[in-house]
Short mmCIF file of C-alpha atoms and ligand atoms in Angstrom, two decimals:
data_model
loop_
_atom_site.label_atom_id
_atom_site.label_comp_id
_atom_site.label_asym_id
_atom_site.label_seq_id
_atom_site.Cartn_x
_atom_site.Cartn_y
_atom_site.Cartn_z
CA UNK Z 1 -1.38 -37.27 22.89
CA UNK Z 2 -3.94 -35.85 25.78
CA UNK Z 3 -6.42 -33.35 24.83
CA UNK Z 4 -4.48 -30.15 25.42
CA UNK Z 5 -2.05 -31.12 22.92
CA UNK Z 6 -4.50 -32.05 20.01
CA UNK Z 7 -6.39 -28.82 20.84
CA UNK Z 8 -3.01 -26.61 20.07
CA UNK Z 9 -2.31 -28.48 16.82
CA UNK Z 10 -5.67 -27.80 15.76
CA UNK Z 11 -5.45 -23.87 16.86
CA UNK Z 12 -2.17 -23.88 15.38
CA UNK Z 13 -3.26 -25.19 12.13
CA UNK Z 14 -6.60 -22.60 12.10
CA UNK Z 15 -4.03 -20.05 12.65
CA UNK Z 16 -1.87 -21.28 9.64
CA UNK Z 17 -5.01 -21.52 7.50
CA UNK Z 18 -5.79 -17.98 8.57
CA UNK Z 19 -2.87 -16.40 7.26
CA UNK Z 20 -2.93 -18.94 3.99
CA UNK Z 21 -6.79 -17.94 3.16
CA UNK Z 22 -7.66 -14.86 4.92
CA UNK Z 23 -9.50 -13.72 8.04
CA UNK Z 24 -9.99 -10.27 9.52
CA UNK Z 25 -7.26 -8.72 10.91
CA UNK Z 26 -7.39 -8.08 14.47
CA UNK Z 27 -5.19 -5.64 16.42
CA UNK Z 28 -3.60 -6.16 19.55
CA UNK Z 29 -1.35 -4.13 21.48
CA UNK Z 30 1.13 -6.86 22.82
CA UNK Z 31 3.92 -7.31 20.68
CA UNK Z 32 4.08 -3.51 19.49
CA UNK Z 33 7.51 -2.45 18.33
CA UNK Z 34 9.23 0.20 17.15
CA UNK Z 35 8.26 0.73 13.40
CA UNK Z 36 9.62 2.32 9.82
CA UNK Z 37 8.18 3.94 7.16
CA UNK Z 38 10.44 4.37 4.12
CA UNK Z 39 13.41 3.82 5.98
CA UNK Z 40 12.85 6.00 9.01
CA UNK Z 41 12.36 4.19 12.52
CA UNK Z 42 9.69 5.43 14.95
CA UNK Z 43 8.89 4.33 18.48
CA UNK Z 44 4.95 4.75 18.80
CA UNK Z 45 3.76 2.94 20.64
CA UNK Z 46 1.33 3.16 23.35
CA UNK Z 47 2.58 4.28 26.24
CA UNK Z 48 -0.06 2.69 29.00
CA UNK Z 49 -2.32 -0.45 27.36
CA UNK Z 50 -3.38 -2.49 30.36
CA UNK Z 51 -6.43 -2.99 31.48
CA UNK Z 52 -9.67 -4.48 30.22
CA UNK Z 53 -10.63 -4.26 26.68
CA UNK Z 54 -14.04 -3.05 26.09
CA UNK Z 55 -15.86 -3.97 23.40
CA UNK Z 56 -17.72 -1.08 21.29
CA UNK Z 57 -21.49 -2.39 21.15
CA UNK Z 58 -21.13 -3.00 24.49
CA UNK Z 59 -19.88 0.08 25.68
CA UNK Z 60 -21.67 2.89 23.69
CA UNK Z 61 -25.56 2.92 22.60
CA UNK Z 62 -25.89 6.26 20.59
CA UNK Z 63 -29.18 8.38 22.27
CA UNK Z 64 -28.15 11.35 21.66
CA UNK Z 65 -29.23 13.40 18.85
CA UNK Z 66 -27.20 13.19 15.42
CA UNK Z 67 -24.77 16.23 15.10
CA UNK Z 68 -24.00 18.13 11.90
CA UNK Z 69 -20.01 18.30 11.32
CA UNK Z 70 -19.96 21.15 9.35
CA UNK Z 71 -17.55 23.00 6.48
CA UNK Z 72 -15.26 25.57 8.50
CA UNK Z 73 -15.64 27.72 5.21
CA UNK Z 74 -19.71 27.70 5.76
CA UNK Z 75 -19.65 29.27 9.06
CA UNK Z 76 -20.96 32.88 9.74
CA UNK Z 77 -18.49 34.84 11.57
CA UNK Z 78 -20.32 34.35 14.97
CA UNK Z 79 -20.89 30.72 14.43
CA UNK Z 80 -16.64 30.67 13.46
CA UNK Z 81 -15.63 32.48 16.26
CA UNK Z 82 -17.82 30.24 18.40
CA UNK Z 83 -15.99 27.21 17.00
CA UNK Z 84 -12.73 28.59 17.11
CA UNK Z 85 -13.09 29.37 20.74
CA UNK Z 86 -14.15 25.96 21.43
CA UNK Z 87 -11.79 23.84 19.20
CA UNK Z 88 -8.86 26.07 21.03
CA UNK Z 89 -9.65 25.41 24.25
CA UNK Z 90 -10.15 21.40 23.52
CA UNK Z 91 -7.44 21.00 22.02
CA UNK Z 92 -5.21 23.29 24.28
CA UNK Z 93 -6.85 21.09 27.64
CA UNK Z 94 -5.89 18.16 25.46
CA UNK Z 95 -2.20 19.33 24.95
CA UNK Z 96 -2.48 19.86 28.53
CA UNK Z 97 -2.91 16.66 29.63
CA UNK Z 98 -0.16 14.30 31.33
CA UNK Z 99 2.14 13.05 28.16
CA UNK Z 100 1.69 9.31 29.38
CA UNK Z 101 -2.35 10.16 28.97
CA UNK Z 102 -3.93 8.25 26.24
CA UNK Z 103 -6.17 10.90 25.62
CA UNK Z 104 -3.56 13.31 25.27
CA UNK Z 105 -2.78 15.29 22.31
CA UNK Z 106 0.48 13.78 21.79
CA UNK Z 107 -0.46 10.17 22.53
CA UNK Z 108 -3.45 10.34 19.85
CA UNK Z 109 -0.42 11.24 17.38
CA UNK Z 110 1.59 8.26 18.87
CA UNK Z 111 -1.30 6.08 18.20
CA UNK Z 112 -1.97 7.15 14.45
CA UNK Z 113 2.10 6.49 13.94
CA UNK Z 114 1.67 3.03 15.58
CA UNK Z 115 -0.54 2.12 13.01
CA UNK Z 116 1.02 3.98 10.18
CA UNK Z 117 4.49 1.81 10.91
CA UNK Z 118 4.08 -1.66 11.16
CA UNK Z 119 4.26 -1.23 14.97
CA UNK Z 120 1.03 -3.58 15.54
CA UNK Z 121 1.57 -7.26 14.20
CA UNK Z 122 -0.79 -9.36 12.68
CA UNK Z 123 0.82 -12.74 12.07
CA UNK Z 124 4.55 -12.01 11.99
CA UNK Z 125 4.05 -8.87 9.96
CA UNK Z 126 3.83 -5.51 11.03
CA UNK Z 127 0.93 -4.05 9.60
CA UNK Z 128 -0.28 -0.35 8.49
CA UNK Z 129 -3.49 0.83 7.87
CA UNK Z 130 -2.98 3.09 5.13
CA UNK Z 131 -2.30 2.28 1.42
CA UNK Z 132 -5.57 -0.62 2.17
CA UNK Z 133 -8.85 -0.60 2.56
CA UNK Z 134 -8.63 0.09 5.83
CA UNK Z 135 -7.65 3.78 5.16
CA UNK Z 136 -11.08 5.37 5.65
CA UNK Z 137 -12.62 3.19 8.47
CA UNK Z 138 -10.05 3.27 10.35
CA UNK Z 139 -9.45 7.54 10.27
CA UNK Z 140 -13.22 7.24 11.04
CA UNK Z 141 -12.23 5.87 13.96
CA UNK Z 142 -9.67 7.79 15.00
CA UNK Z 143 -11.73 11.22 14.50
CA UNK Z 144 -14.76 9.62 16.40
CA UNK Z 145 -12.36 9.01 19.59
CA UNK Z 146 -10.78 12.07 18.94
CA UNK Z 147 -14.40 13.85 19.10
CA UNK Z 148 -15.20 12.15 22.21
CA UNK Z 149 -12.26 12.91 24.20
CA UNK Z 150 -12.83 16.60 23.07
CA UNK Z 151 -16.58 16.63 24.28
CA UNK Z 152 -15.54 15.35 27.49
CA UNK Z 153 -12.38 17.96 28.05
CA UNK Z 154 -14.74 20.52 27.03
CA UNK Z 155 -18.06 19.21 29.36
CA UNK Z 156 -19.96 19.51 26.13
CA UNK Z 157 -21.17 16.32 24.70
CA UNK Z 158 -22.75 18.38 21.83
CA UNK Z 159 -19.36 19.61 20.80
CA UNK Z 160 -18.37 18.39 17.17
CA UNK Z 161 -15.61 18.81 14.66
CA UNK Z 162 -15.71 20.93 11.74
CA UNK Z 163 -13.99 19.76 8.31
CA UNK Z 164 -11.84 21.70 5.89
CA UNK Z 165 -13.59 21.59 3.18
CA UNK Z 166 -10.89 21.75 0.76
CA UNK Z 167 -12.73 20.25 -2.33
CA UNK Z 168 -14.98 23.45 -2.64
CA UNK Z 169 -14.01 25.74 -5.10
CA UNK Z 170 -16.12 28.47 -3.68
CA UNK Z 171 -18.92 28.21 -6.65
CA UNK Z 172 -22.40 28.63 -4.65
CA UNK Z 173 -24.16 25.27 -3.20
CA UNK Z 174 -27.09 24.96 -1.54
CA UNK Z 175 -26.98 22.42 0.98
CA UNK Z 176 -28.33 22.61 4.46
CA UNK Z 177 -27.40 26.29 4.54
CA UNK Z 178 -26.03 28.29 1.32
CA UNK Z 179 -22.13 28.60 0.61
CA UNK Z 180 -20.32 30.58 -1.72
CA UNK Z 181 -17.01 31.02 -0.14
CA UNK Z 182 -14.47 28.87 -1.25
CA UNK Z 183 -12.83 26.21 1.30
CA UNK Z 184 -9.78 25.50 -1.03
CA UNK Z 185 -7.31 27.95 1.25
CA UNK Z 186 -5.36 26.85 4.47
CA UNK Z 187 -8.23 27.49 7.39
CA UNK Z 188 -7.29 30.65 9.48
CA UNK Z 189 -7.88 29.35 12.79
CA UNK Z 190 -4.86 27.20 12.58
CA UNK Z 191 -2.99 30.09 10.96
CA UNK Z 192 -2.64 31.86 14.31
CA UNK Z 193 0.78 31.10 15.92
CA UNK Z 194 -0.74 32.36 19.24
CA UNK Z 195 -3.11 29.50 19.13
CA UNK Z 196 -3.28 26.15 20.08
CA UNK Z 197 -4.41 24.97 16.97
CA UNK Z 198 -0.71 26.66 15.47
CA UNK Z 199 1.82 23.83 14.09
CA UNK Z 200 5.27 25.21 13.88
CA UNK Z 201 6.82 22.13 12.05
CA UNK Z 202 4.68 23.21 8.57
CA UNK Z 203 6.58 23.80 5.42
CA UNK Z 204 3.91 25.77 3.66
CA UNK Z 205 5.62 28.33 1.43
CA UNK Z 206 5.04 32.38 2.64
CA UNK Z 207 2.85 32.85 -0.78
CA UNK Z 208 0.70 29.61 0.11
CA UNK Z 209 -1.77 30.97 2.52
CA UNK Z 210 -3.06 33.47 -0.21
CA UNK Z 211 -3.34 30.29 -2.84
CA UNK Z 212 -5.78 27.64 -3.21
CA UNK Z 213 -4.70 24.08 -2.08
CA UNK Z 214 -2.67 22.21 -4.91
CA UNK Z 215 -4.85 18.75 -5.19
CA UNK Z 216 -2.70 17.54 -8.18
CA UNK Z 217 0.58 17.43 -5.87
CA UNK Z 218 2.43 14.65 -6.84
CA UNK Z 219 4.72 12.99 -4.57
CA UNK Z 220 8.07 13.86 -6.96
CA UNK Z 221 7.00 17.30 -6.39
CA UNK Z 222 5.98 16.79 -2.74
CA UNK Z 223 9.59 18.35 -1.17
CA UNK Z 224 9.76 21.05 -3.04
CA UNK Z 225 6.11 22.21 -3.94
CA UNK Z 226 5.95 24.28 -7.17
CA UNK Z 227 4.02 27.63 -7.33
CA UNK Z 228 1.20 27.27 -9.53
CA UNK Z 229 -1.12 30.73 -10.16
CA UNK Z 230 -4.47 30.44 -8.39
CA UNK Z 231 -7.08 30.74 -11.42
CA UNK Z 232 -4.92 27.33 -12.46
CA UNK Z 233 -5.16 25.76 -9.52
CA UNK Z 234 -9.02 26.49 -8.66
CA UNK Z 235 -9.91 25.28 -12.10
CA UNK Z 236 -7.63 22.39 -11.69
CA UNK Z 237 -8.64 21.15 -8.22
CA UNK Z 238 -12.15 20.84 -9.54
CA UNK Z 239 -10.76 18.85 -12.35
CA UNK Z 240 -8.66 16.86 -9.76
CA UNK Z 241 -11.65 16.16 -7.63
CA UNK Z 242 -13.93 14.75 -10.59
CA UNK Z 243 -11.09 12.28 -11.62
CA UNK Z 244 -10.73 11.06 -8.22
CA UNK Z 245 -14.23 10.79 -7.32
CA UNK Z 246 -15.95 9.92 -10.37
CA UNK Z 247 -13.78 8.75 -12.96
CA UNK Z 248 -11.03 6.83 -11.07
CA UNK Z 249 -13.37 4.85 -8.55
CA UNK Z 250 -15.74 2.67 -10.13
CA UNK Z 251 -14.61 -0.27 -7.85
CA UNK Z 252 -14.06 -0.43 -4.42
CA UNK Z 253 -10.83 -1.51 -4.90
CA UNK Z 254 -9.80 1.35 -6.84
CA UNK Z 255 -11.72 3.90 -4.28
CA UNK Z 256 -10.51 1.96 -0.96
CA UNK Z 257 -7.38 0.66 -1.79
CA UNK Z 258 -6.21 -3.11 -1.96
CA UNK Z 259 -7.47 -5.57 0.91
CA UNK Z 260 -5.52 -6.12 3.99
CA UNK Z 261 -6.29 -9.59 6.13
CA UNK Z 262 -4.66 -11.08 8.95
CA UNK Z 263 -1.03 -12.02 8.22
CA UNK Z 264 -1.20 -9.89 5.13
CA UNK Z 265 2.47 -8.31 4.22
CA UNK Z 266 2.79 -4.61 4.34
CA UNK Z 267 3.24 -3.07 0.66
CA UNK Z 268 5.43 0.18 0.09
CA UNK Z 269 3.74 3.74 0.97
CA UNK Z 270 1.50 4.62 -1.98
CA UNK Z 271 1.27 1.19 -3.53
CA UNK Z 272 -1.80 -0.35 -2.31
CA UNK Z 273 -3.19 2.94 -1.43
CA UNK Z 274 -6.93 4.05 -3.03
CA UNK Z 275 -7.48 7.12 -5.33
CA UNK Z 276 -8.68 9.54 -2.87
CA UNK Z 277 -6.07 8.40 -0.21
CA UNK Z 278 -3.02 8.77 -2.76
CA UNK Z 279 -4.64 11.96 -4.48
CA UNK Z 280 -6.07 14.82 -3.38
CA UNK Z 281 -5.90 13.49 0.27
CA UNK Z 282 -2.14 12.96 0.13
CA UNK Z 283 -1.72 16.11 -1.99
CA UNK Z 284 -3.07 18.43 1.04
CA UNK Z 285 -0.60 16.60 3.69
CA UNK Z 286 2.24 17.45 0.88
CA UNK Z 287 1.04 21.03 0.60
CA UNK Z 288 0.98 21.73 4.23
CA UNK Z 289 4.31 20.13 4.44
CA UNK Z 290 6.66 19.52 7.72
CA UNK Z 291 4.65 17.01 10.29
CA UNK Z 292 1.67 16.33 7.93
CA UNK Z 293 4.02 15.26 5.07
CA UNK Z 294 4.29 11.58 6.51
CA UNK Z 295 1.84 9.68 8.41
CA UNK Z 296 3.93 8.72 11.22
CA UNK Z 297 4.14 12.73 12.54
CA UNK Z 298 0.89 14.08 10.53
CA UNK Z 299 -1.31 13.50 13.78
CA UNK Z 300 0.96 16.52 15.33
CA UNK Z 301 -0.62 19.10 13.74
CA UNK Z 302 -4.51 20.04 14.68
CA UNK Z 303 -5.15 20.39 10.95
CA UNK Z 304 -4.80 16.91 10.45
CA UNK Z 305 -7.94 16.40 12.06
CA UNK Z 306 -10.18 18.59 10.06
CA UNK Z 307 -8.50 17.65 6.74
CA UNK Z 308 -9.75 14.21 7.72
CA UNK Z 309 -13.14 15.20 8.33
CA UNK Z 310 -12.99 16.11 5.03
CA UNK Z 311 -11.74 12.87 3.59
CA UNK Z 312 -14.44 10.91 5.71
CA UNK Z 313 -17.07 13.16 4.24
CA UNK Z 314 -15.77 12.32 1.00
CA UNK Z 315 -15.76 8.92 1.50
CA UNK Z 316 -19.42 9.01 2.51
CA UNK Z 317 -19.96 10.58 -0.96
CA UNK Z 318 -18.51 8.16 -3.20
CA UNK Z 319 -21.04 5.87 -3.42
CA UNK Z 320 -23.25 8.54 -5.45
CA UNK Z 321 -20.82 8.16 -8.06
CA UNK Z 322 -22.59 5.75 -10.20
CA UNK Z 323 -23.11 1.95 -10.06
CA UNK Z 324 -20.69 -0.48 -8.70
CA UNK Z 325 -19.96 2.00 -5.75
CA UNK Z 326 -20.32 0.23 -2.68
CA UNK Z 327 -18.10 -0.66 0.43
CA UNK Z 328 -16.76 -4.25 0.53
CA UNK Z 329 -19.10 -6.94 1.74
CA UNK Z 330 -16.30 -9.44 2.63
CA UNK Z 331 -16.41 -10.50 6.27
CA UNK Z 332 -12.16 -9.54 6.19
CA UNK Z 333 -13.59 -6.00 5.65
CA UNK Z 334 -16.14 -6.01 7.96
CA UNK Z 335 -14.90 -7.64 10.94
CA UNK Z 336 -11.41 -6.26 11.01
CA UNK Z 337 -10.82 -5.47 14.80
CA UNK Z 338 -8.78 -2.01 15.73
CA UNK Z 339 -8.12 -0.59 19.39
CA UNK Z 340 -8.28 2.86 19.99
CA UNK Z 341 -8.66 4.71 23.44
CA UNK Z 342 -11.81 6.38 24.80
CA UNK Z 343 -12.46 9.44 26.83
CA UNK Z 344 -12.38 7.55 29.70
CA UNK Z 345 -8.77 5.93 28.79
CA UNK Z 346 -10.49 2.70 28.64
CA UNK Z 347 -8.91 0.56 25.37
CA UNK Z 348 -11.90 -0.09 22.87
CA UNK Z 349 -12.24 -2.54 20.42
CA UNK Z 350 -14.20 -1.56 17.31
CA UNK Z 351 -15.20 -3.39 14.19
CA UNK Z 352 -14.80 -2.16 10.74
CA UNK Z 353 -18.89 -2.71 10.15
CA UNK Z 354 -19.70 -0.49 13.02
CA UNK Z 355 -17.96 2.29 11.59
CA UNK Z 356 -20.12 1.82 8.01
CA UNK Z 357 -22.86 4.58 9.10
CA UNK Z 358 -22.16 7.66 10.54
CA UNK Z 359 -25.58 8.28 12.29
CA UNK Z 360 -25.06 5.50 14.02
CA UNK Z 361 -22.11 7.16 15.60
CA UNK Z 362 -24.01 10.38 16.15
CA UNK Z 363 -22.95 12.35 13.33
CA UNK Z 364 -23.61 13.62 9.48
CA UNK Z 365 -21.74 15.95 7.05
CA UNK Z 366 -23.08 19.49 6.31
CA UNK Z 367 -22.80 19.00 2.33
CA UNK Z 368 -23.48 15.01 1.89
CA UNK Z 369 -25.27 15.51 -1.23
CA UNK Z 370 -24.03 15.63 -4.92
CA UNK Z 371 -23.58 19.55 -5.05
CA UNK Z 372 -20.31 20.14 -5.20
CA UNK Z 373 -18.87 21.85 -8.70
CA UNK Z 374 -16.74 18.69 -9.04
CA UNK Z 375 -19.23 16.33 -9.96
CA UNK Z 376 -20.63 17.58 -12.96
CA UNK Z 377 -17.21 18.92 -14.26
CA UNK Z 378 -16.34 18.07 -17.95
CA UNK Z 379 -13.17 19.09 -19.86
CA UNK Z 380 -9.76 18.62 -20.67
CA UNK Z 381 -9.05 17.60 -17.67
CA UNK Z 382 -6.61 14.53 -18.67
CA UNK Z 383 -4.29 17.24 -20.42
CA UNK Z 384 -2.97 18.62 -16.80
CA UNK Z 385 -3.00 15.56 -14.92
CA UNK Z 386 0.21 13.23 -15.07
CA UNK Z 387 -1.13 9.56 -14.54
CA UNK Z 388 -1.25 8.07 -11.09
CA UNK Z 389 -0.43 4.48 -10.23
CA UNK Z 390 -2.90 3.06 -7.81
CA UNK Z 391 -1.69 -0.77 -8.14
CA UNK Z 392 -1.56 -3.62 -10.49
CA UNK Z 393 -5.06 -3.91 -11.05
CA UNK Z 394 -6.30 -0.44 -11.43
CA UNK Z 395 -5.00 0.84 -14.42
CA UNK Z 396 -7.06 -1.72 -16.69
CA UNK Z 397 -10.47 -0.96 -14.51
CA UNK Z 398 -9.99 2.73 -14.68
CA UNK Z 399 -10.27 2.61 -18.32
CA UNK Z 400 -14.13 1.61 -18.11
CA UNK Z 401 -15.11 5.27 -16.95
CA UNK Z 402 -12.26 7.22 -18.76
CA UNK Z 403 -14.09 9.59 -21.41
CA UNK Z 404 -11.21 9.61 -23.52
CA UNK Z 405 -10.81 5.99 -23.94
CU1 CU V 501 -3.27 8.55 8.51
#
């Protein structure tokens, strides 16, 4: 047998071993196919993916000053109107790009859909970055490129996306500035029907804009969101946040979700998801409803990006909850690769390890300290909450931090 044949066998064996013993997941756009989620088919492969693939570290060297992604509810009137104007302009420019332009709003939503429906393949399996330890880093990258594209369209490299501060009940907190408004209401700039930030496919009930979000919503309630009065919601939301961020988060498996490696099989929605992904994060998706209810269509609603800003911030807050709360150092986590489009339509290959420090990516969040009311919440939270299933090894580990056990 000649050398090429021997090499082929070695490669084949290495590939099989990688599937059996694990190796970092690598994304390729080749072989993208129609995907599905919960029995519904979706066609959301990127429209155009030829051309060289650039490596993230070679292309970008962060030199600009670090920007602050601020809480939308904590802006003063002038700041809010200035931000609203810029964001409306940026999103309308993004929506006006040709439909097949990978920077267009529609194509960004499609890319999120492709990563949510098993459209991209590892081994012989389609994979989903949700319900796995990639949920947080993948969405960090997704917002990062969304923000870069907005900066370029606006011609403003200082433009920064702000977040929907839905974990903040309005009890005054003092961070970089003093903020005593509640972030738990639907952000007004996304509610104006004449704005490009509006999305018609939402199913918020008419009374909901006057009510706080419902962070305790469960999947069973998601199709017909129940009415709960304001006082109950404000208190319950703080309890839910404490439960998810402090009680049910003492290992990375519980907080981030199950591992996913090259050739890994997809699991049912929610089965492998981390605590914040399944509760709080998903609850907001269900509460807003419409396209936001399910991952394949969620990116079509502009409020998605403000919602996920807060998720990204909460991921940064998580290690402050106590010992053992650290992101995985497993190379199969850190060296996993994803592909995104940048502001010049190039395909960029990123690794999870390059997303671990937001400062290196050029931004930090307002309120990155232990200053939200939910950190120190103590009450009969468990009498209000139904148990949430996070996967097979969750139930036993959860009880270690459960004050009632
Ligand atoms: Cu998502």
